[in-house]
């Protein structure tokens, strides 16, 4: 959790008695009081994410959530993801209040491409040694991400696992559930030749490719986390690498229910970059032409490429400045772009859907 | 995941191109081919958990699941949990195909106490180095747990995180969603003074208290994992410690919809043992009298106590032979017990719900 769960708020529980004489759980490396302190710190934060459909508060064995009203045939959409080795950057920077945003983003952005509205999220925080202020910072990030997404932080688990994680290390995973009316599910079946591809900008690396990013910048490039990022606007290498992943919930909310459903599908540019993800939005028989020149590449990505990562490896590992691709009815592009811009998420035309001729790749990188 | 997810089947993806010249993701310690091999090994297993309401197969950005028919007001129930340091026993034994059952059990048993039927589960597997056969074994356990629970393994994430986990180490987390008709939610509000408390047996340690169990048996007691368990029936210490957590899905299915709803509430005996969990099933003003003598304590728990863990610490750390407590309408106990026995889950009367007099603890351990 992070979140006073459900079955465990740390291995103790709110009314755990004082340790008995003899060999105890605390002797074995598990600190129940620290767990309870972390729970108290978290409760107020978590309460700010409450949704009207919610039936339970934290403390039960599981979280309960009703469904939004007015759906003809609600379909649950769910996914799970972690933050990957971006955590090692946060740990090295001793800055723990933003990776929770990344955690939510990685899950919620996956939900959004189905047309779902995010409903609830649960987090799993595993630590070598439980430090209440660190847990509070991690959960503060998760709560901020949930607020940006409009979903409730319904529960979670904080596990203190001495022996599995080094002291000071932790891992984060989250699970999100959204809901979509069956008739409104987005995806490949809706996409047509002639659809226009709109790009939403990424904020930087988002949460993918950090093993390569750290290798390129910190090892091969020999840069320190506190040094200014080469080609950047003054932020340090560490700050640039930690910049939170953009959450596109408000952008999708603005266009999801437009009459006539001009948004056909979307591709979250996550692990596998611009090679693996765009084809997941298209049906067999169609391909997409993408012109990346229209989207500026964030300085952190240019700095990585400058360390000898070739363009094909950049494309298959990083988002290259594009956090989300939207596949939109051609006649409605201006209207969709205007609705997106009104949410603060400017969209750029970067391509089009074409019939896939024999021998054509699924994604063709070429000027429009 | 374990499960070819959703957004990542390992950091590559099914159609990842060959590595480019120059610095690559593989150089940075992430093996995309191993990820893809793991996905192929998993797919067939996962397909066996498919439910009729399921709309998606693995590979999309998220998993899609309809709701069971015939519910007046469906409420989602969700929770997350991991296996804790039981994993260190599995790693030391090099036996990876049962901890997935524990993972499912820890989540599904939490869902069941609300009255929910388990619907879907997602897994998160984080490893230092991705070994496809190990991932396959882990997922085989998760799949077995899902089959025992009747829930679909709808997605997941396998994260290769060099630097966060030692080679050979891994962590598991899962997230489960169930559904219950609002009018049938179980819990404290239904419990009445006079209700009878039935116990369902645990199979052993289940998945709690392993830091103390390892300390007591392996360090203080100096036992080896391959040695026979003292007082056991011939199984080794390691086998006894790895015995999978019982999943009570079939037991609950047999009594959940009995006319008149004689099952009022339940308590999953998880972290916090018999001190913290039983009170979670009762409303303020009521207490419970429990007589533990009626339930035999598994040999592994007797062996732990023999190393100097006092009874109060045993009660607050371990399940002490009871995996689940059921709070049942007094006039219907025989009928409920018969329905449970028919599923292979014998129930034992261990207590009763009483009015809580001033100064009385929430749980009173006393002969009936």
XYZ file of C-alpha atoms in Angstrom:
736
model
C 0.000 0.000 0.000
C 1.377 2.540 0.981
C -2.131 2.383 1.729
C -3.246 1.014 4.924
C -4.715 -1.922 3.375
C -6.805 -4.269 3.356
C -5.128 -7.234 4.756
C -1.982 -5.694 6.092
C -0.872 -2.302 7.102
C 2.521 -3.645 7.537
C 2.704 -6.957 9.185
C 1.224 -5.710 12.398
C -2.093 -4.049 12.413
C -3.717 -1.197 14.199
C -4.312 -2.888 17.473
C -1.205 -5.030 17.667
C -0.216 -5.688 21.239
C 3.184 -4.904 22.718
C 5.881 -7.426 21.828
C 5.912 -10.448 24.097
C 8.959 -11.698 25.904
C 11.060 -14.203 23.949
C 11.802 -14.282 20.243
C 9.654 -11.725 18.459
C 8.694 -10.526 15.013
C 10.579 -7.308 15.699
C 13.756 -9.254 16.518
C 13.367 -10.843 13.094
C 13.623 -7.447 11.391
C 9.982 -6.447 11.038
C 9.051 -3.209 12.782
C 5.340 -3.125 13.535
C 5.377 0.321 15.147
C 7.040 1.810 12.079
C 4.318 0.173 9.999
C 1.593 1.699 12.141
C 3.221 5.128 12.034
C 3.380 4.913 8.247
C -0.318 4.043 8.139
C -1.255 7.096 10.197
C 0.782 9.352 7.932
C -0.901 7.974 4.864
C -4.551 7.998 5.911
C -5.221 11.689 5.462
C -3.551 11.751 2.064
C -5.486 8.787 0.796
C -8.805 10.240 1.922
C -8.406 13.038 -0.642
C -8.815 10.551 -3.499
C -12.205 9.256 -2.385
C -14.797 8.817 -5.150
C -18.569 8.982 -4.723
C -19.015 5.335 -5.736
C -16.694 4.177 -2.973
C -18.268 2.029 -0.248
C -15.321 1.295 1.985
C -12.592 3.222 3.658
C -9.228 1.733 4.415
C -9.007 -0.943 7.062
C -11.253 -3.691 5.750
C -9.859 -6.852 4.210
C -10.543 -5.430 0.750
C -11.742 -2.217 -0.884
C -15.319 -1.838 -2.138
C -16.372 0.364 -5.043
C -19.668 0.731 -6.830
C -19.873 1.459 -10.549
C -20.612 4.848 -12.101
C -24.298 5.265 -12.926
C -25.728 5.303 -16.413
C -23.694 2.655 -18.186
C -25.620 0.200 -20.328
C -23.061 -2.604 -20.103
C -20.070 -1.772 -17.914
C -16.826 -3.533 -18.776
C -13.934 -3.599 -16.325
C -10.515 -2.687 -17.637
C -7.495 -3.531 -15.548
C -3.759 -3.487 -15.753
C -0.640 -3.596 -13.640
C 2.741 -2.001 -13.991
C 5.711 -0.772 -12.025
C 8.155 2.063 -12.406
C 11.221 0.004 -13.301
C 14.717 1.213 -12.615
C 13.631 4.860 -12.557
C 13.421 3.964 -8.863
C 17.190 3.689 -8.712
C 17.426 7.323 -9.821
C 14.951 8.373 -7.128
C 16.896 6.410 -4.530
C 20.198 7.922 -5.650
C 18.645 11.415 -5.551
C 16.914 10.659 -2.209
C 13.776 12.147 -3.739
C 10.765 9.906 -3.232
C 7.660 12.030 -3.763
C 7.374 11.845 -7.554
C 7.845 8.184 -8.503
C 4.329 7.532 -7.197
C 3.066 9.809 -9.988
C 4.986 7.689 -12.473
C 3.478 4.569 -10.952
C -0.062 5.818 -11.438
C 0.736 7.161 -14.898
C 2.056 3.852 -16.191
C -1.180 2.155 -15.227
C -3.726 4.846 -15.960
C -2.303 5.624 -19.391
C -2.722 1.941 -20.251
C -6.371 2.042 -19.143
C -7.142 5.193 -21.077
C -6.368 3.694 -24.482
C -9.340 1.336 -24.101
C -11.683 4.274 -23.601
C -12.074 3.535 -19.887
C -12.370 6.105 -17.167
C -10.015 5.283 -14.298
C -11.925 4.166 -11.215
C -9.544 2.801 -8.626
C -5.925 2.009 -7.979
C -4.073 -0.074 -5.417
C -0.384 0.181 -4.716
C 2.194 -2.328 -3.535
C 5.287 -0.920 -1.858
C 8.030 -3.346 -0.878
C 10.945 -2.126 1.199
C 14.007 -3.614 2.849
C 13.462 -1.463 5.911
C 10.314 0.507 6.610
C 11.002 4.234 7.097
C 7.674 6.005 7.730
C 8.674 9.336 6.161
C 9.838 7.561 3.013
C 6.572 5.614 2.753
C 4.673 8.871 3.248
C 6.609 10.509 0.405
C 6.004 7.559 -1.895
C 2.285 7.535 -1.133
C 2.087 11.314 -1.556
C 3.197 10.762 -5.141
C 0.662 7.990 -5.667
C -2.083 10.224 -4.258
C -1.054 13.085 -6.562
C -1.205 10.692 -9.511
C -4.628 9.449 -8.449
C -5.893 13.011 -8.185
C -4.624 13.809 -11.668
C -6.396 10.670 -12.876
C -9.643 11.018 -10.972
C -9.293 7.572 -9.462
C -9.531 6.478 -5.852
C -6.565 4.987 -4.048
C -8.704 2.147 -2.724
C -6.103 0.103 -0.919
C -2.642 -1.250 -0.995
C 0.077 -3.085 0.752
C 3.341 -2.049 2.350
C 5.604 -5.051 2.754
C 8.772 -4.906 4.815
C 10.951 -7.634 3.384
C 14.342 -7.710 5.058
C 16.639 -9.916 2.976
C 14.891 -9.326 -0.337
C 15.647 -5.637 -0.682
C 18.763 -3.773 0.382
C 18.230 -1.122 3.074
C 17.115 2.079 1.349
C 15.876 0.171 -1.711
C 12.234 -0.362 -2.558
C 10.039 -1.510 -5.376
C 6.640 -0.166 -6.385
C 3.849 -1.799 -8.333
C 0.291 -0.691 -8.876
C -2.925 -2.122 -10.218
C -5.631 0.005 -11.721
C -9.225 -0.649 -12.672
C -11.276 1.471 -14.995
C -14.689 1.048 -16.504
C -16.035 1.604 -20.000
C -19.433 1.048 -21.542
C -19.086 -1.910 -23.879
C -20.328 0.035 -26.904
C -17.646 2.668 -26.358
C -14.549 0.475 -26.141
C -11.761 1.977 -28.248
C -9.317 -0.096 -30.215
C -8.107 -1.532 -33.499
C -11.579 -2.547 -34.666
C -12.561 1.131 -34.988
C -9.510 2.352 -36.904
C -9.922 3.175 -40.601
C -7.502 3.934 -43.418
C -7.345 7.709 -43.632
C -7.489 8.255 -39.876
C -5.127 10.951 -38.696
C -2.524 10.231 -36.031
C -2.210 12.868 -33.312
C 0.668 12.882 -30.837
C 0.500 14.013 -27.228
C 3.874 15.119 -25.882
C 5.837 13.214 -23.281
C 7.435 15.087 -20.404
C 10.740 13.285 -20.895
C 11.705 9.660 -20.369
C 8.441 8.820 -18.617
C 9.121 5.433 -16.999
C 10.773 3.317 -19.663
C 14.282 2.531 -20.743
C 16.010 3.573 -17.523
C 18.535 0.774 -17.554
C 19.781 2.079 -20.902
C 19.359 5.743 -19.921
C 21.449 5.263 -16.784
C 24.056 3.295 -18.726
C 24.325 5.974 -21.397
C 24.261 9.105 -19.232
C 25.827 7.999 -15.954
C 28.247 5.256 -16.995
C 29.258 5.823 -20.625
C 28.748 9.586 -20.428
C 30.204 9.843 -16.940
C 27.651 12.488 -15.942
C 26.744 13.037 -12.312
C 23.087 13.311 -11.254
C 23.730 16.819 -9.910
C 25.442 18.108 -13.079
C 23.492 20.234 -15.552
C 21.939 18.175 -18.336
C 23.863 18.822 -21.579
C 21.595 20.724 -23.970
C 19.025 21.228 -21.214
C 17.486 24.392 -19.826
C 19.454 24.280 -16.585
C 17.903 21.310 -14.831
C 20.263 18.664 -13.516
C 20.684 15.226 -15.045
C 18.908 13.742 -12.033
C 16.008 16.192 -12.197
C 15.569 15.542 -15.909
C 15.607 11.788 -15.334
C 13.096 12.030 -12.472
C 10.593 14.281 -14.248
C 7.182 12.638 -13.670
C 5.380 10.807 -16.423
C 2.500 12.751 -17.921
C -0.950 11.412 -17.048
C -3.371 11.856 -19.948
C -6.611 11.358 -18.007
C -7.900 14.905 -18.451
C -7.036 14.856 -22.149
C -8.970 11.648 -22.703
C -11.884 12.840 -20.588
C -12.232 15.836 -22.901
C -12.586 13.774 -26.074
C -13.901 10.385 -24.940
C -17.555 11.268 -25.156
C -17.598 13.600 -28.150
C -20.659 12.877 -30.294
C -19.944 10.449 -33.108
C -16.867 9.084 -31.279
C -14.123 10.642 -33.439
C -11.405 9.054 -31.275
C -11.015 5.522 -32.629
C -8.007 4.151 -30.771
C -4.867 5.172 -28.929
C -1.404 3.806 -28.270
C 0.418 4.446 -25.009
C 4.108 4.762 -25.883
C 5.531 2.606 -23.142
C 8.135 -0.215 -23.113
C 8.983 -1.041 -26.721
C 8.770 2.628 -27.694
C 7.599 3.732 -31.127
C 8.349 0.335 -32.657
C 6.188 -1.966 -30.569
C 3.347 0.198 -29.308
C 1.819 1.949 -32.332
C 0.962 -1.352 -34.070
C -1.053 -2.426 -31.026
C -3.683 0.190 -31.931
C -4.212 -0.959 -35.519
C -6.014 -3.925 -37.074
C -4.301 -6.299 -39.504
C -4.280 -4.822 -42.985
C -3.539 -1.286 -41.898
C -0.218 0.444 -41.254
C 0.764 3.900 -40.105
C 3.073 6.506 -41.513
C 4.665 8.601 -38.782
C 6.711 11.787 -39.179
C 8.639 12.326 -35.986
C 10.073 15.666 -37.102
C 6.953 17.453 -35.937
C 7.579 16.584 -32.271
C 10.567 18.091 -30.477
C 12.689 15.517 -28.674
C 13.271 16.316 -24.980
C 16.836 17.251 -24.061
C 17.281 14.140 -21.918
C 16.607 11.967 -24.960
C 19.003 13.963 -27.144
C 21.653 13.609 -24.443
C 21.164 9.821 -24.379
C 21.435 9.558 -28.165
C 24.622 11.627 -28.029
C 26.248 8.843 -25.976
C 26.060 6.449 -28.907
C 22.545 5.034 -28.819
C 21.599 4.627 -32.473
C 18.209 5.812 -33.754
C 16.659 2.330 -34.128
C 17.533 1.551 -30.500
C 16.181 4.959 -29.437
C 12.896 4.221 -31.231
C 12.422 0.787 -29.693
C 13.419 1.813 -26.153
C 12.179 5.368 -25.561
C 9.067 7.401 -26.297
C 11.125 9.914 -28.312
C 8.967 12.814 -27.153
C 5.574 11.171 -27.759
C 3.660 9.909 -24.755
C 0.478 8.901 -26.532
C -0.708 8.482 -30.122
C -4.364 9.057 -30.929
C -6.091 7.682 -34.040
C -8.785 10.146 -35.032
C -11.488 10.443 -37.687
C -9.959 12.713 -40.361
C -12.896 15.116 -40.611
C -12.897 15.756 -36.856
C -9.192 16.377 -36.233
C -9.439 20.140 -35.644
C -12.279 19.711 -33.172
C -10.427 16.972 -31.273
C -7.199 18.990 -31.233
C -9.049 22.032 -29.899
C -10.659 19.991 -27.108
C -7.258 18.595 -26.168
C -5.587 22.004 -26.216
C -8.274 23.285 -23.852
C -7.077 20.748 -21.275
C -3.498 21.988 -21.601
C -2.426 19.032 -23.729
C -1.565 20.321 -27.214
C -1.787 17.679 -29.935
C 0.366 17.527 -33.043
C -0.526 15.802 -36.306
C 2.250 13.263 -36.821
C 0.863 10.756 -39.252
C -1.910 8.884 -40.935
C -3.305 5.393 -41.167
C -2.801 3.739 -44.547
C -3.615 0.416 -46.168
C -0.721 -1.923 -45.536
C 0.737 -2.959 -48.882
C 2.697 -6.219 -49.123
C 6.157 -5.796 -47.650
C 5.269 -2.572 -45.845
C 6.277 -2.394 -42.163
C 3.563 -1.805 -39.579
C 5.089 1.590 -38.826
C 6.683 3.569 -41.628
C 8.832 6.460 -40.456
C 8.626 8.976 -43.306
C 7.830 12.654 -43.855
C 4.134 13.310 -44.253
C 3.696 -10.138 -15.113
C 4.272 -13.342 -15.426
C 1.557 -12.693 -17.723
C 2.283 -11.335 -20.999
C 0.775 -8.143 -20.221
C -0.758 -5.550 -21.153
C 1.771 -2.881 -21.553
C 4.925 -4.892 -21.289
C 5.851 -8.427 -21.810
C 9.218 -7.643 -20.562
C 10.690 -4.449 -21.817
C 10.729 -5.562 -25.421
C 7.598 -6.663 -27.042
C 6.537 -9.249 -29.516
C 7.884 -7.607 -32.622
C 10.988 -5.987 -31.222
C 13.619 -5.604 -33.924
C 17.162 -6.943 -33.667
C 19.449 -4.796 -31.538
C 21.015 -1.906 -33.404
C 24.716 -1.221 -33.477
C 25.949 1.009 -30.666
C 24.854 1.075 -27.038
C 21.758 -1.071 -26.571
C 19.129 -1.996 -24.023
C 20.584 -5.490 -23.890
C 24.041 -4.077 -23.051
C 22.333 -2.318 -20.155
C 21.259 -5.636 -18.661
C 17.766 -6.088 -20.082
C 17.265 -9.219 -22.151
C 14.372 -8.786 -24.551
C 14.634 -12.269 -26.067
C 14.425 -13.864 -22.630
C 11.334 -11.743 -22.015
C 9.706 -12.912 -25.216
C 10.554 -16.549 -24.490
C 8.974 -16.207 -21.060
C 5.824 -14.795 -22.653
C 5.488 -17.731 -25.015
C 5.880 -20.193 -22.157
C 3.191 -18.442 -20.166
C 0.499 -17.968 -22.789
C -0.832 -21.512 -22.846
C -0.983 -21.693 -19.076
C -2.817 -18.423 -18.753
C -5.399 -19.398 -21.365
C -6.670 -22.120 -19.020
C -7.985 -19.495 -16.589
C -10.227 -17.755 -19.106
C -13.714 -16.820 -17.861
C -16.841 -16.431 -20.019
C -17.141 -12.705 -19.194
C -13.613 -12.016 -20.490
C -13.386 -9.755 -23.549
C -9.655 -9.542 -24.103
C -6.788 -11.931 -24.403
C -3.289 -11.003 -23.396
C -1.446 -8.508 -25.554
C -3.600 -5.397 -25.355
C -2.645 -2.422 -23.229
C -5.062 -3.607 -20.544
C -7.341 -6.551 -19.812
C -11.111 -6.337 -20.353
C -13.722 -8.228 -18.365
C -17.496 -8.034 -18.357
C -19.529 -8.578 -15.201
C -21.427 -11.744 -14.293
C -25.078 -11.553 -15.298
C -27.966 -11.233 -12.913
C -26.634 -8.869 -10.281
C -28.934 -6.065 -9.190
C -26.173 -3.690 -8.081
C -22.676 -5.076 -8.647
C -19.981 -3.786 -6.313
C -16.309 -4.267 -7.115
C -14.092 -5.635 -4.395
C -10.352 -5.347 -4.794
C -7.196 -5.941 -2.867
C -3.486 -6.400 -3.299
C -0.930 -8.442 -1.469
C 2.385 -10.183 -1.876
C 3.918 -13.338 -0.487
C 6.497 -11.746 1.788
C 9.672 -13.489 2.749
C 8.199 -16.918 2.077
C 9.869 -16.156 -1.254
C 13.271 -16.464 0.395
C 12.402 -20.040 1.347
C 11.344 -20.806 -2.236
C 14.553 -19.266 -3.544
C 16.674 -21.211 -1.072
C 14.836 -24.432 -2.002
C 14.990 -23.549 -5.733
C 11.308 -24.496 -5.873
C 9.281 -21.838 -7.668
C 6.001 -23.449 -8.716
C 4.013 -23.088 -5.500
C 4.537 -19.501 -4.302
C 2.182 -18.388 -7.071
C -0.567 -20.339 -5.284
C 0.267 -18.428 -2.105
C 0.140 -15.180 -4.035
C -3.369 -15.857 -5.310
C -4.489 -17.167 -1.928
C -3.424 -14.046 -0.046
C -5.539 -11.919 -2.350
C -8.518 -14.158 -2.994
C -8.997 -15.018 0.683
C -9.210 -11.275 1.377
C -11.891 -10.873 -1.306
C -13.934 -13.793 -0.072
C -14.618 -12.299 3.342
C -16.682 -9.535 1.704
C -18.945 -12.089 0.045
C -17.434 -11.448 -3.367
C -16.821 -14.063 -6.007
C -13.297 -13.716 -7.410
C -13.336 -12.447 -10.989
C -9.846 -11.539 -12.135
C -6.275 -11.353 -10.966
C -3.149 -9.651 -12.278
C 0.359 -10.480 -11.211
C 3.529 -8.437 -10.938
C 6.799 -10.360 -11.018
C 10.013 -8.408 -10.539
C 13.342 -10.164 -11.054
C 16.985 -9.231 -11.026
C 17.630 -11.384 -14.055
C 14.894 -12.866 -16.204
C 15.160 -16.670 -16.459
C 12.289 -17.931 -18.643
C 11.932 -21.322 -16.935
C 11.745 -19.627 -13.538
C 9.074 -17.206 -14.743
C 7.166 -20.145 -16.194
C 7.268 -21.956 -12.844
C 6.106 -18.854 -10.987
C 3.224 -18.295 -13.383
C 2.290 -21.989 -13.246
C 1.671 -21.478 -9.540
C -0.360 -18.331 -10.158
C -2.429 -20.179 -12.750
C -3.048 -23.064 -10.345
C -4.190 -20.568 -7.725
C -6.499 -18.857 -10.218
C -8.009 -22.221 -11.179
C -8.659 -23.055 -7.534
C -10.287 -19.624 -7.180
C -12.280 -19.556 -10.407
C -10.736 -16.254 -11.434
C -9.097 -15.280 -14.708
C -5.433 -14.334 -14.849
C -6.244 -11.259 -16.900
C -2.825 -9.701 -17.209
C 0.346 -8.856 -15.468
C 3.820 -7.521 -15.683
C 7.243 -9.105 -15.632
C 9.848 -6.499 -14.804
C 13.558 -7.211 -15.158
C 15.205 -4.791 -12.752
C 18.956 -5.300 -12.654
C 20.316 -3.396 -9.670
C 17.170 -3.592 -7.567
C 17.106 -7.352 -7.061
C 20.010 -9.710 -6.608
C 20.392 -12.330 -9.335
C 18.133 -15.256 -8.469
C 15.918 -13.074 -6.269
C 12.435 -11.954 -7.190
C 9.380 -10.362 -5.687
C 5.746 -11.143 -6.432
C 2.656 -9.023 -5.952
C -0.867 -9.561 -7.173
C -4.068 -7.689 -7.387
C -7.480 -9.276 -7.446
C -10.948 -8.017 -8.265
C -14.147 -9.727 -7.276
C -17.754 -8.736 -7.485
C -20.651 -8.940 -5.055
C -24.236 -7.820 -5.266
C -24.593 -4.858 -2.926
C -27.372 -6.468 -0.903
C -25.177 -9.506 -0.234
C -22.046 -7.824 1.117
C -20.824 -9.627 4.229
C -19.273 -7.874 7.177
C -19.528 -6.511 10.690
C -22.944 -4.940 10.126
C -24.517 -8.417 9.826
C -22.927 -9.993 12.889
C -25.119 -10.592 15.945
C -24.440 -11.573 19.529
C -24.965 -15.324 19.662
C -23.448 -16.010 16.256
C -21.250 -19.080 16.223
C -17.629 -18.854 15.094
C -16.490 -21.632 12.765
C -12.833 -22.165 11.909
C -11.464 -23.410 8.603
C -8.065 -25.059 8.954
C -4.866 -23.567 7.640
C -2.412 -25.778 5.773
C 0.525 -24.480 7.824
C 2.155 -21.060 7.928
C 0.232 -19.801 4.892
C 2.116 -16.631 3.901
C 2.631 -14.669 7.101
C 5.315 -14.379 9.713
C 8.159 -15.822 7.630
C 10.774 -13.424 8.947
C 10.102 -14.773 12.435
C 9.621 -18.361 11.226
C 12.985 -18.328 9.441
C 14.655 -16.717 12.418
C 13.234 -19.278 14.842
C 13.711 -22.445 12.791
C 16.787 -21.733 10.682
C 18.826 -19.327 12.820
C 17.919 -19.892 16.467
C 17.002 -23.542 15.936
C 19.863 -24.172 13.506
C 17.692 -26.440 11.362
C 18.506 -26.998 7.696
C 15.754 -26.764 5.062
C 16.395 -30.379 4.050
C 16.220 -31.783 7.598
C 13.051 -33.488 8.812
C 10.738 -31.101 10.622
C 10.788 -31.880 14.358
C 7.427 -33.329 15.319
C 6.379 -33.536 11.678
C 5.195 -36.484 9.637
C 8.441 -36.830 7.686
C 8.352 -33.718 5.524
C 11.441 -31.522 5.558
C 11.606 -28.123 7.221
C 11.702 -26.513 3.765
C 8.713 -28.496 2.493
C 6.708 -27.634 5.585
C 7.574 -23.948 5.232
C 6.682 -23.932 1.520
C 3.329 -25.692 1.853
C 0.883 -23.590 -0.205
C -1.700 -21.397 1.452
C -5.207 -22.846 1.367
C -7.598 -21.037 -0.964
C -11.123 -20.990 0.458
C -12.964 -20.068 -2.751
C -14.830 -23.363 -3.087
C -15.792 -23.304 0.571
C -17.267 -19.821 0.283
C -19.005 -20.649 -2.986
C -20.825 -23.463 -1.213
C -22.307 -21.249 1.501
C -22.403 -17.751 -0.007
C -25.830 -18.065 -1.548
C -27.614 -20.226 1.011
C -31.181 -18.971 1.516
C -31.463 -16.547 4.396
C -27.746 -15.753 4.271
C -26.585 -17.627 7.403
C -22.974 -16.562 6.807
C -22.728 -13.073 8.319
C -19.033 -12.241 8.119
C -15.597 -13.796 7.925
C -12.054 -12.989 8.998
C -9.049 -14.033 6.946
C -6.298 -14.864 9.435
C -3.435 -13.064 7.735
C -0.730 -10.674 9.019
C -1.553 -9.834 12.634
C -2.748 -13.385 13.269
C -5.515 -14.161 15.727
C -5.075 -10.837 17.548
C -5.638 -8.330 14.772
C -7.855 -10.111 12.263
C -10.864 -11.488 14.173
C -11.923 -8.026 15.424
C -12.109 -6.793 11.814
C -15.202 -8.944 11.310
C -17.158 -7.574 14.269
C -18.989 -4.308 14.898
C -18.267 -2.125 17.919
C -20.083 -3.441 20.965
C -19.474 -7.090 20.210
C -16.557 -9.321 21.133
C -15.701 -12.927 20.475
C -14.747 -15.785 22.697
C -12.402 -18.218 20.944
C -11.293 -21.638 22.141
C -8.199 -22.601 20.200
C -7.964 -26.066 21.740
C -10.440 -27.404 19.180
C -8.048 -26.808 16.262
C -4.824 -28.804 16.042
C -1.754 -26.648 15.532
C 0.350 -27.687 12.509
C 3.753 -29.192 13.310
C 5.605 -26.273 11.737
C 3.947 -23.894 14.194
C 4.698 -26.151 17.155
C 8.329 -26.289 16.024
C 8.502 -22.490 15.893
C 7.015 -22.111 19.363
C 9.548 -24.643 20.642
C 12.343 -22.227 19.706
C 11.167 -19.712 22.280
C 8.371 -17.785 20.624
C 5.897 -17.105 23.415
C 2.165 -17.727 22.929
C 1.172 -14.017 22.663
C 3.743 -13.531 19.876
C 2.540 -16.734 18.183
C -1.050 -15.443 18.278
C -0.229 -12.040 16.814
C 2.138 -13.342 14.118
C 0.807 -16.691 12.902
C -2.560 -18.195 12.020
C -2.076 -20.922 14.669
C -3.867 -23.484 12.526
C -6.873 -21.344 11.555
C -6.939 -19.919 8.039
C -10.385 -18.376 8.181
C -13.036 -17.650 10.795
C -16.688 -17.652 9.794
C -19.424 -15.898 11.783
C -22.603 -17.879 11.311
C -26.228 -17.657 12.387
C -26.497 -20.015 15.379
C -29.542 -21.931 14.157
C -27.876 -22.723 10.818
C -24.462 -23.920 11.955
C -24.983 -27.600 11.187
C -26.230 -26.867 7.698
C -23.315 -24.518 6.971
C -20.792 -26.988 8.363
C -22.252 -29.761 6.217
C -22.032 -27.623 3.080
C -18.415 -26.803 3.892
C -17.503 -30.421 4.582
C -18.939 -31.364 1.192
C -16.301 -29.146 -0.439
C -13.520 -30.905 1.485
C -13.131 -28.058 3.981
C -14.198 -29.336 7.418
C -15.263 -26.584 9.813
C -14.826 -26.635 13.562
C -16.865 -24.672 16.090
C -14.307 -22.548 17.945
C -16.269 -19.751 19.504
C -19.185 -17.433 19.788
C -19.981 -13.755 19.464
C -20.860 -12.057 22.740
C -21.819 -8.599 23.922
C -18.639 -6.753 24.800
C -18.765 -5.790 28.468
C -16.677 -2.834 29.693
C -13.028 -3.837 29.957
C -13.460 -6.972 27.870
C -10.889 -7.454 25.083
C -12.128 -7.743 21.497
C -10.969 -11.347 21.429
C -11.195 -13.421 24.565
C -9.229 -16.666 24.428
C -11.100 -18.995 26.757
C -12.625 -22.448 26.769
C -16.145 -22.541 25.386
